[in-house]
């Protein structure tokens, strides 16, 4: 990809002189050759890494997704659409795709509801309070994903802190099953993705002028009306940008659903892991990879449609 | 008035939600109880003592350090060269090429992990470390290209031009004019790349093997079976480690620059 674009480069700014004599042409050609070599020299190491580490592995997976699973040989060379047909018709797989989408929607709504007010608070705060709040919101990003997930296990587990508190207070007689279910995963993913949502919202809310809100107030609008008629429409772009980040992250997440779901929550990602490790079904696993990529792409396209005018 | 109070209340609750797990982990690492409690029961350092005796955790820490240093070095060198080339050269498809270089950030890491895992198996590369270094370099490169690229955009072009007019050779302009100006950005991306690599879980989980297991994966496999306060102890050390790095960064450059916000 890079080399193709390197060969046919030429820009008006770089081209020296005009249609001069043969000597000028030679010098220009030499200069252009030198420029070409310089670009190849500078960009070929990184291009090589991307080809070996990204393009070829993805192409190999794509090829693998057309092979056929064989319990004895792991896979049989083929060029069939069987895996895709199976994934798109089998109720088991369709349900997992549906659950993955539902997880993405739930986490997005969660971060939107939790994050919108605090984002507003940050955008409207004075500068020192603002940097303090921003630092607090961003700080979980520095903590290892496994460590944060462990924190939620410690809070929500059967021996966890919430259960301990409720037992001590006599509210419950035996521990409640707070962990290993869909909503535990939503809370865990919400914790991981909330900073993305808040940052997207803050960047839009900051551009909202105080005069606009005062105008609404002076015209006698209630707080609720100001929100629905002024604030919400004007922050819509931030809602969209944050939602797509959170949604795509959530449907592709692996660590949080695997640990907090405790094997009871299956998403496309956890299924991909399962197909490549325990059940060694590479062809179906590879096809699942491209289903996941397609899901991401569809969401990005829908986002592009919905928010085309705002940008 | 009521909306304002409820807004503050909601913000407080959100902050508790965000920071609560971290506080509980740190507090829980000192508890005398056999599981994490909050507030901690009594005070003990026995979980830290237990952690220090675990050679597997120490080996994983060393593996993570070696990997993070190697990936950071590779990403910083390749990324800085690429950012310089992208800023200076003007060729057709440059923006597409830049987007391509940023793609590891957008592609699901679980997919990149699986793809590398399969490809390394296909090539029959015996070392897991090599695959891990390739994966981590790819994941950290976009951060380097973005940070150094942003610094180059802000760079005053007339500086390099003045040096050229005064007769400096291109190599001299690069090392005596451009590099000193972007050195802070390079240092920021070194620390960023290091943190990203050190914390990476999803790609690593596919690429670890009998010869290397990074620290996050060691913790991952441990908590699949047991949730005792020893993990709170190692987590506390990791939290401390991350904060020390960032506080150091903040002292040196200011937080706005670190997070690339404000402008």
mmCIF file of C-alpha atoms in Angstrom, chain A residues 1-2 5-6 8-14 35 38-39 41-43 45-47 49-58 60-61 64 110 113-118 120-121 130-131 133-155 157 159-161 165 187-188 190-191 194-195 199 203 206 223 252-255 258-259 269 272-273 276-277 280 282 285-286 289 292-293 296 300, chain B residues 3-4 7-11 14-15 17-22 24-25 35-39 78-79 81-86 88-94 96-97 100-104 106-119 121-123 134 137-138 141-142 145 195 198-202 205-206 216-217 219-220 223-224 226-236 238-239 242-243 246 255-256 259 261-262:
data_model
loop_
_atom_site.group_PDB
_atom_site.id
_atom_site.type_symbol
_atom_site.label_atom_id
_atom_site.label_comp_id
_atom_site.label_asym_id
_atom_site.label_seq_id
_atom_site.Cartn_x
_atom_site.Cartn_y
_atom_site.Cartn_z
ATOM 1 C CA UNK A 1 0.000 0.000 0.000
ATOM 2 C CA UNK A 2 2.718 2.424 0.994
ATOM 3 C CA UNK A 5 1.601 5.509 -3.152
ATOM 4 C CA UNK A 6 5.285 6.298 -2.918
ATOM 5 C CA UNK A 8 3.358 7.867 -8.055
ATOM 6 C CA UNK A 9 4.055 10.804 -5.798
ATOM 7 C CA UNK A 10 4.870 14.173 -7.135
ATOM 8 C CA UNK A 11 3.705 17.525 -5.978
ATOM 9 C CA UNK A 12 3.850 20.898 -7.511
ATOM 10 C CA UNK A 13 5.706 22.352 -4.521
ATOM 11 C CA UNK A 14 8.573 19.924 -4.908
ATOM 12 C CA UNK A 35 13.384 12.067 -2.892
ATOM 13 C CA UNK A 38 14.490 8.971 0.902
ATOM 14 C CA UNK A 39 10.796 8.199 1.362
ATOM 15 C CA UNK A 41 14.172 4.496 3.220
ATOM 16 C CA UNK A 42 12.203 6.322 5.911
ATOM 17 C CA UNK A 43 8.900 4.535 5.640
ATOM 18 C CA UNK A 45 10.775 -0.274 8.189
ATOM 19 C CA UNK A 46 7.415 0.685 9.679
ATOM 20 C CA UNK A 47 5.581 -0.564 6.584
ATOM 21 C CA UNK A 49 6.302 -4.197 10.515
ATOM 22 C CA UNK A 50 2.663 -3.483 9.632
ATOM 23 C CA UNK A 51 2.747 -5.956 6.749
ATOM 24 C CA UNK A 52 4.230 -8.733 8.891
ATOM 25 C CA UNK A 53 2.367 -7.929 12.092
ATOM 26 C CA UNK A 54 -1.016 -6.804 10.812
ATOM 27 C CA UNK A 55 -1.804 -7.284 7.108
ATOM 28 C CA UNK A 56 -0.506 -10.820 6.614
ATOM 29 C CA UNK A 57 -2.009 -12.106 9.898
ATOM 30 C CA UNK A 58 -5.402 -10.618 9.005
ATOM 31 C CA UNK A 60 -4.325 -15.448 6.910
ATOM 32 C CA UNK A 61 -7.365 -15.314 9.213
ATOM 33 C CA UNK A 64 -8.761 -19.568 7.407
ATOM 34 C CA UNK A 110 -25.152 3.319 31.365
ATOM 35 C CA UNK A 113 -26.737 8.367 32.086
ATOM 36 C CA UNK A 114 -23.872 8.284 34.579
ATOM 37 C CA UNK A 115 -21.505 10.439 32.544
ATOM 38 C CA UNK A 116 -23.726 13.226 31.217
ATOM 39 C CA UNK A 117 -24.218 15.079 34.535
ATOM 40 C CA UNK A 118 -20.569 14.853 35.576
ATOM 41 C CA UNK A 120 -21.730 18.970 32.466
ATOM 42 C CA UNK A 121 -20.281 19.707 35.900
ATOM 43 C CA UNK A 130 -12.162 21.366 36.427
ATOM 44 C CA UNK A 131 -8.636 19.960 36.280
ATOM 45 C CA UNK A 133 -12.442 16.562 38.341
ATOM 46 C CA UNK A 134 -10.851 15.688 34.986
ATOM 47 C CA UNK A 135 -7.894 14.056 36.734
ATOM 48 C CA UNK A 136 -10.310 12.031 38.886
ATOM 49 C CA UNK A 137 -12.280 10.877 35.838
ATOM 50 C CA UNK A 138 -9.159 10.021 33.852
ATOM 51 C CA UNK A 139 -7.194 8.344 36.638
ATOM 52 C CA UNK A 140 -8.826 4.898 36.299
ATOM 53 C CA UNK A 141 -7.426 4.815 32.749
ATOM 54 C CA UNK A 142 -3.961 4.435 34.245
ATOM 55 C CA UNK A 143 -4.908 1.356 36.209
ATOM 56 C CA UNK A 144 -4.400 -2.008 34.639
ATOM 57 C CA UNK A 145 -7.592 -3.514 33.217
ATOM 58 C CA UNK A 146 -7.124 -6.765 35.146
ATOM 59 C CA UNK A 147 -6.603 -4.847 38.383
ATOM 60 C CA UNK A 148 -9.793 -2.851 37.881
ATOM 61 C CA UNK A 149 -11.739 -5.981 37.081
ATOM 62 C CA UNK A 150 -10.324 -7.570 40.217
ATOM 63 C CA UNK A 151 -11.599 -4.567 42.171
ATOM 64 C CA UNK A 152 -15.141 -5.275 40.950
ATOM 65 C CA UNK A 153 -14.796 -8.961 41.787
ATOM 66 C CA UNK A 154 -13.740 -7.963 45.311
ATOM 67 C CA UNK A 155 -16.787 -5.699 45.619
ATOM 68 C CA UNK A 157 -18.298 -11.402 44.672
ATOM 69 C CA UNK A 159 -17.486 -13.022 49.722
ATOM 70 C CA UNK A 160 -17.358 -9.481 48.424
ATOM 71 C CA UNK A 161 -17.631 -6.185 50.189
ATOM 72 C CA UNK A 165 -21.860 -5.009 54.410
ATOM 73 C CA UNK A 187 -21.009 -2.274 35.479
ATOM 74 C CA UNK A 188 -17.403 -3.401 34.854
ATOM 75 C CA UNK A 190 -19.172 0.967 32.275
ATOM 76 C CA UNK A 191 -16.326 1.656 34.677
ATOM 77 C CA UNK A 194 -16.925 6.029 31.320
ATOM 78 C CA UNK A 195 -13.830 8.266 30.845
ATOM 79 C CA UNK A 199 -14.245 13.272 27.558
ATOM 80 C CA UNK A 203 -15.323 18.691 24.601
ATOM 81 C CA UNK A 206 -17.280 23.420 26.686
ATOM 82 C CA UNK A 223 -34.663 23.968 33.566
ATOM 83 C CA UNK A 252 -15.042 -6.006 21.246
ATOM 84 C CA UNK A 253 -14.010 -6.226 24.910
ATOM 85 C CA UNK A 254 -12.692 -9.535 26.099
ATOM 86 C CA UNK A 255 -11.112 -9.342 29.556
ATOM 87 C CA UNK A 258 -14.530 -13.156 30.594
ATOM 88 C CA UNK A 259 -13.633 -12.365 34.219
ATOM 89 C CA UNK A 269 -15.164 -11.841 21.757
ATOM 90 C CA UNK A 272 -13.524 -16.095 19.612
ATOM 91 C CA UNK A 273 -11.145 -16.777 22.489
ATOM 92 C CA UNK A 276 -9.011 -20.486 19.311
ATOM 93 C CA UNK A 277 -7.918 -21.909 22.658
ATOM 94 C CA UNK A 280 -9.372 -25.370 18.597
ATOM 95 C CA UNK A 282 -9.927 -22.125 13.931
ATOM 96 C CA UNK A 285 -13.202 -18.678 15.136
ATOM 97 C CA UNK A 286 -11.822 -16.855 12.097
ATOM 98 C CA UNK A 289 -13.520 -12.458 13.806
ATOM 99 C CA UNK A 292 -17.060 -8.860 14.829
ATOM 100 C CA UNK A 293 -15.227 -6.557 12.407
ATOM 101 C CA UNK A 296 -17.928 -2.580 14.222
ATOM 102 C CA UNK A 300 -19.435 3.264 12.392
ATOM 103 C CA UNK B 3 -31.214 20.691 40.228
ATOM 104 C CA UNK B 4 -27.853 22.121 41.309
ATOM 105 C CA UNK B 7 -26.144 17.520 40.123
ATOM 106 C CA UNK B 8 -23.447 17.772 42.801
ATOM 107 C CA UNK B 9 -24.776 14.659 44.497
ATOM 108 C CA UNK B 10 -24.729 12.740 41.209
ATOM 109 C CA UNK B 11 -21.164 13.907 40.527
ATOM 110 C CA UNK B 14 -20.005 9.049 40.022
ATOM 111 C CA UNK B 15 -16.627 9.814 41.559
ATOM 112 C CA UNK B 17 -18.105 4.703 41.398
ATOM 113 C CA UNK B 18 -14.940 5.606 39.471
ATOM 114 C CA UNK B 19 -12.472 5.658 42.340
ATOM 115 C CA UNK B 20 -14.134 3.243 44.773
ATOM 116 C CA UNK B 21 -12.601 0.062 43.333
ATOM 117 C CA UNK B 22 -9.113 1.572 43.531
ATOM 118 C CA UNK B 24 -10.923 -0.728 48.080
ATOM 119 C CA UNK B 25 -7.986 -2.532 46.450
ATOM 120 C CA UNK B 35 -10.501 -11.971 51.641
ATOM 121 C CA UNK B 36 -10.639 -8.305 50.698
ATOM 122 C CA UNK B 37 -12.659 -6.342 53.237
ATOM 123 C CA UNK B 38 -13.440 -2.672 53.530
ATOM 124 C CA UNK B 39 -12.684 -0.986 55.833
ATOM 125 C CA UNK B 78 9.960 3.644 14.137
ATOM 126 C CA UNK B 79 7.202 6.041 15.146
ATOM 127 C CA UNK B 81 10.961 8.370 11.899
ATOM 128 C CA UNK B 82 7.482 7.864 10.451
ATOM 129 C CA UNK B 83 6.126 11.035 12.059
ATOM 130 C CA UNK B 84 9.079 13.042 10.688
ATOM 131 C CA UNK B 85 8.566 11.586 7.218
ATOM 132 C CA UNK B 86 4.812 12.231 7.310
ATOM 133 C CA UNK B 88 8.038 16.550 5.792
ATOM 134 C CA UNK B 89 7.124 14.563 2.729
ATOM 135 C CA UNK B 90 4.099 15.380 0.701
ATOM 136 C CA UNK B 91 2.978 12.425 -1.352
ATOM 137 C CA UNK B 92 -0.278 11.202 -2.749
ATOM 138 C CA UNK B 93 -2.174 9.063 -0.261
ATOM 139 C CA UNK B 94 -0.284 10.457 2.699
ATOM 140 C CA UNK B 96 -4.572 7.372 3.927
ATOM 141 C CA UNK B 97 -1.155 6.075 4.938
ATOM 142 C CA UNK B 100 -3.390 3.043 8.116
ATOM 143 C CA UNK B 101 -0.612 3.591 10.655
ATOM 144 C CA UNK B 102 -3.223 4.545 13.278
ATOM 145 C CA UNK B 103 -5.374 1.469 12.573
ATOM 146 C CA UNK B 104 -4.145 -0.699 15.499
ATOM 147 C CA UNK B 106 -9.303 1.128 15.956
ATOM 148 C CA UNK B 107 -9.083 -2.595 15.241
ATOM 149 C CA UNK B 108 -10.378 -4.689 18.154
ATOM 150 C CA UNK B 109 -7.344 -5.834 20.148
ATOM 151 C CA UNK B 110 -8.841 -9.283 20.589
ATOM 152 C CA UNK B 111 -8.798 -9.657 16.792
ATOM 153 C CA UNK B 112 -5.232 -8.385 16.428
ATOM 154 C CA UNK B 113 -4.216 -10.798 19.181
ATOM 155 C CA UNK B 114 -5.857 -13.775 17.491
ATOM 156 C CA UNK B 115 -4.442 -12.838 14.095
ATOM 157 C CA UNK B 116 -0.882 -12.619 15.420
ATOM 158 C CA UNK B 117 -1.347 -15.819 17.408
ATOM 159 C CA UNK B 118 -2.394 -17.743 14.298
ATOM 160 C CA UNK B 119 0.275 -16.208 12.088
ATOM 161 C CA UNK B 121 1.866 -20.528 14.763
ATOM 162 C CA UNK B 122 1.851 -20.724 10.955
ATOM 163 C CA UNK B 123 5.439 -19.480 10.746
ATOM 164 C CA UNK B 134 5.630 -7.286 17.514
ATOM 165 C CA UNK B 137 5.005 -2.397 19.170
ATOM 166 C CA UNK B 138 1.988 -2.262 16.836
ATOM 167 C CA UNK B 141 3.042 2.954 17.634
ATOM 168 C CA UNK B 142 -0.133 5.025 17.059
ATOM 169 C CA UNK B 145 3.019 8.871 15.836
ATOM 170 C CA UNK B 195 2.407 2.267 30.228
ATOM 171 C CA UNK B 198 3.024 -2.760 30.490
ATOM 172 C CA UNK B 199 -0.772 -2.792 30.940
ATOM 173 C CA UNK B 200 -1.643 -4.665 27.745
ATOM 174 C CA UNK B 201 -3.795 -7.711 28.443
ATOM 175 C CA UNK B 202 -5.881 -8.738 25.456
ATOM 176 C CA UNK B 205 -3.267 -13.373 26.527
ATOM 177 C CA UNK B 206 -2.992 -15.018 23.109
ATOM 178 C CA UNK B 216 -1.166 -8.778 33.917
ATOM 179 C CA UNK B 217 -1.664 -12.270 32.474
ATOM 180 C CA UNK B 219 -2.749 -11.884 37.679
ATOM 181 C CA UNK B 220 -5.498 -12.818 35.217
ATOM 182 C CA UNK B 223 -7.874 -14.504 39.853
ATOM 183 C CA UNK B 224 -9.695 -16.963 37.656
ATOM 184 C CA UNK B 226 -8.759 -17.307 43.734
ATOM 185 C CA UNK B 227 -9.470 -13.769 44.883
ATOM 186 C CA UNK B 228 -7.256 -13.298 47.915
ATOM 187 C CA UNK B 229 -5.674 -10.064 49.185
ATOM 188 C CA UNK B 230 -2.285 -10.992 47.717
ATOM 189 C CA UNK B 231 -3.653 -9.788 44.383
ATOM 190 C CA UNK B 232 -4.721 -6.583 46.104
ATOM 191 C CA UNK B 233 -1.089 -6.199 47.203
ATOM 192 C CA UNK B 234 0.334 -6.622 43.696
ATOM 193 C CA UNK B 235 -2.424 -4.369 42.332
ATOM 194 C CA UNK B 236 -1.540 -1.683 44.855
ATOM 195 C CA UNK B 238 0.956 -1.469 40.095
ATOM 196 C CA UNK B 239 -1.288 1.494 40.954
ATOM 197 C CA UNK B 242 1.474 4.069 37.298
ATOM 198 C CA UNK B 243 0.898 7.109 39.494
ATOM 199 C CA UNK B 246 2.366 10.102 35.649
ATOM 200 C CA UNK B 255 -0.887 17.559 32.656
ATOM 201 C CA UNK B 256 -2.381 19.397 29.684
ATOM 202 C CA UNK B 259 -3.141 14.251 27.798
ATOM 203 C CA UNK B 261 -5.994 18.282 25.599
ATOM 204 C CA UNK B 262 -6.635 22.001 25.513
#
